[in-house]
Amino acid sequence: MSQQDEIICHCNEITRGEIEKAIKEKGLKTVDEVGEATEAGTVCGSCQDDIQAILDEING
C-alpha cells in the first residue's frame, strides 16, 4: 500500500491521495475547503488534524 492509498478520513473512506489531489487542483487552503471538496473531515472530525498536516505539507 502506498502512502497515497492511506485512508485519512475513515468515515467517508477518503485517501491521502484524494485529499492531496483536491488541494493541488483546487488550491485549497483550509480544512473546511477540503471538507467541501472531498467530504473528508465532515462526519466525526477526528481526521481534521491529519488534513491540516497535509495542507501544511503542500502549501507550506
PDB file of C-alpha atoms in Angstrom, residues 2-60:
ATOM      1  CA  SER A   2       1.442   3.358  -0.984  1.00  0.00           C
ATOM      2  CA  GLN A   3       1.124   6.446   1.145  1.00  0.00           C
ATOM      3  CA  GLN A   4      -1.398   7.738  -1.415  1.00  0.00           C
ATOM      4  CA  ASP A   5      -3.726   4.836  -0.515  1.00  0.00           C
ATOM      5  CA  GLU A   6      -3.648   5.580   3.216  1.00  0.00           C
ATOM      6  CA  ILE A   7      -7.187   6.248   4.466  1.00  0.00           C
ATOM      7  CA  ILE A   8      -7.217   9.636   6.187  1.00  0.00           C
ATOM      8  CA  CYS A   9     -10.982  10.049   6.647  1.00  0.00           C
ATOM      9  CA  HIS A  10     -12.329   6.705   7.829  1.00  0.00           C
ATOM     10  CA  CYS A  11     -15.953   7.875   7.980  1.00  0.00           C
ATOM     11  CA  ASN A  12     -16.016   8.593   4.244  1.00  0.00           C
ATOM     12  CA  GLU A  13     -13.099   6.315   3.240  1.00  0.00           C
ATOM     13  CA  ILE A  14     -11.138   9.170   1.682  1.00  0.00           C
ATOM     14  CA  THR A  15      -7.460   8.596   0.973  1.00  0.00           C
ATOM     15  CA  ARG A  16      -4.415  10.828   1.304  1.00  0.00           C
ATOM     16  CA  GLY A  17      -4.128  10.795  -2.500  1.00  0.00           C
ATOM     17  CA  GLU A  18      -7.668  12.096  -2.987  1.00  0.00           C
ATOM     18  CA  ILE A  19      -7.103  14.868  -0.446  1.00  0.00           C
ATOM     19  CA  GLU A  20      -3.730  15.878  -1.941  1.00  0.00           C
ATOM     20  CA  LYS A  21      -5.197  15.913  -5.463  1.00  0.00           C
ATOM     21  CA  ALA A  22      -8.086  18.172  -4.391  1.00  0.00           C
ATOM     22  CA  ILE A  23      -5.740  20.566  -2.559  1.00  0.00           C
ATOM     23  CA  LYS A  24      -3.419  20.850  -5.561  1.00  0.00           C
ATOM     24  CA  GLU A  25      -6.113  21.064  -8.253  1.00  0.00           C
ATOM     25  CA  LYS A  26      -8.408  23.482  -6.416  1.00  0.00           C
ATOM     26  CA  GLY A  27      -5.849  25.497  -4.447  1.00  0.00           C
ATOM     27  CA  LEU A  28      -7.487  24.605  -1.144  1.00  0.00           C
ATOM     28  CA  LYS A  29      -6.148  26.354   1.971  1.00  0.00           C
ATOM     29  CA  THR A  30      -8.343  25.225   4.885  1.00  0.00           C
ATOM     30  CA  VAL A  31      -9.730  22.053   6.430  1.00  0.00           C
ATOM     31  CA  ASP A  32     -13.246  23.371   5.695  1.00  0.00           C
ATOM     32  CA  GLU A  33     -12.409  23.795   1.998  1.00  0.00           C
ATOM     33  CA  VAL A  34     -11.044  20.247   1.878  1.00  0.00           C
ATOM     34  CA  GLY A  35     -14.278  19.064   3.503  1.00  0.00           C
ATOM     35  CA  GLU A  36     -16.395  20.876   0.936  1.00  0.00           C
ATOM     36  CA  ALA A  37     -14.338  19.469  -1.941  1.00  0.00           C
ATOM     37  CA  THR A  38     -13.949  15.882  -0.722  1.00  0.00           C
ATOM     38  CA  GLU A  39     -16.259  15.400   2.316  1.00  0.00           C
ATOM     39  CA  ALA A  40     -13.152  14.443   4.342  1.00  0.00           C
ATOM     40  CA  GLY A  41     -13.431  15.557   7.951  1.00  0.00           C
ATOM     41  CA  THR A  42     -17.146  16.313   7.752  1.00  0.00           C
ATOM     42  CA  VAL A  43     -18.579  13.428   9.799  1.00  0.00           C
ATOM     43  CA  CYS A  44     -16.808  12.908  13.130  1.00  0.00           C
ATOM     44  CA  GLY A  45     -13.959  15.396  12.640  1.00  0.00           C
ATOM     45  CA  SER A  46     -11.247  13.164  14.106  1.00  0.00           C
ATOM     46  CA  CYS A  47      -9.130  13.401  10.932  1.00  0.00           C
ATOM     47  CA  GLN A  48      -9.125  17.200  10.751  1.00  0.00           C
ATOM     48  CA  ASP A  49      -5.645  17.417  12.327  1.00  0.00           C
ATOM     49  CA  ASP A  50      -4.368  14.985   9.673  1.00  0.00           C
ATOM     50  CA  ILE A  51      -5.989  17.070   6.926  1.00  0.00           C
ATOM     51  CA  GLN A  52      -4.347  20.198   8.344  1.00  0.00           C
ATOM     52  CA  ALA A  53      -0.974  18.427   8.316  1.00  0.00           C
ATOM     53  CA  ILE A  54      -1.442  17.556   4.621  1.00  0.00           C
ATOM     54  CA  LEU A  55      -2.414  21.167   3.872  1.00  0.00           C
ATOM     55  CA  ASP A  56       0.730  22.359   5.677  1.00  0.00           C
ATOM     56  CA  GLU A  57       2.894  19.902   3.711  1.00  0.00           C
ATOM     57  CA  ILE A  58       1.517  21.043   0.351  1.00  0.00           C
ATOM     58  CA  ASN A  59       1.045  24.757   0.985  1.00  0.00           C
ATOM     59  CA  GLY A  60       3.997  25.223   3.330  1.00  0.00           C
TER      60      GLY A  60
END
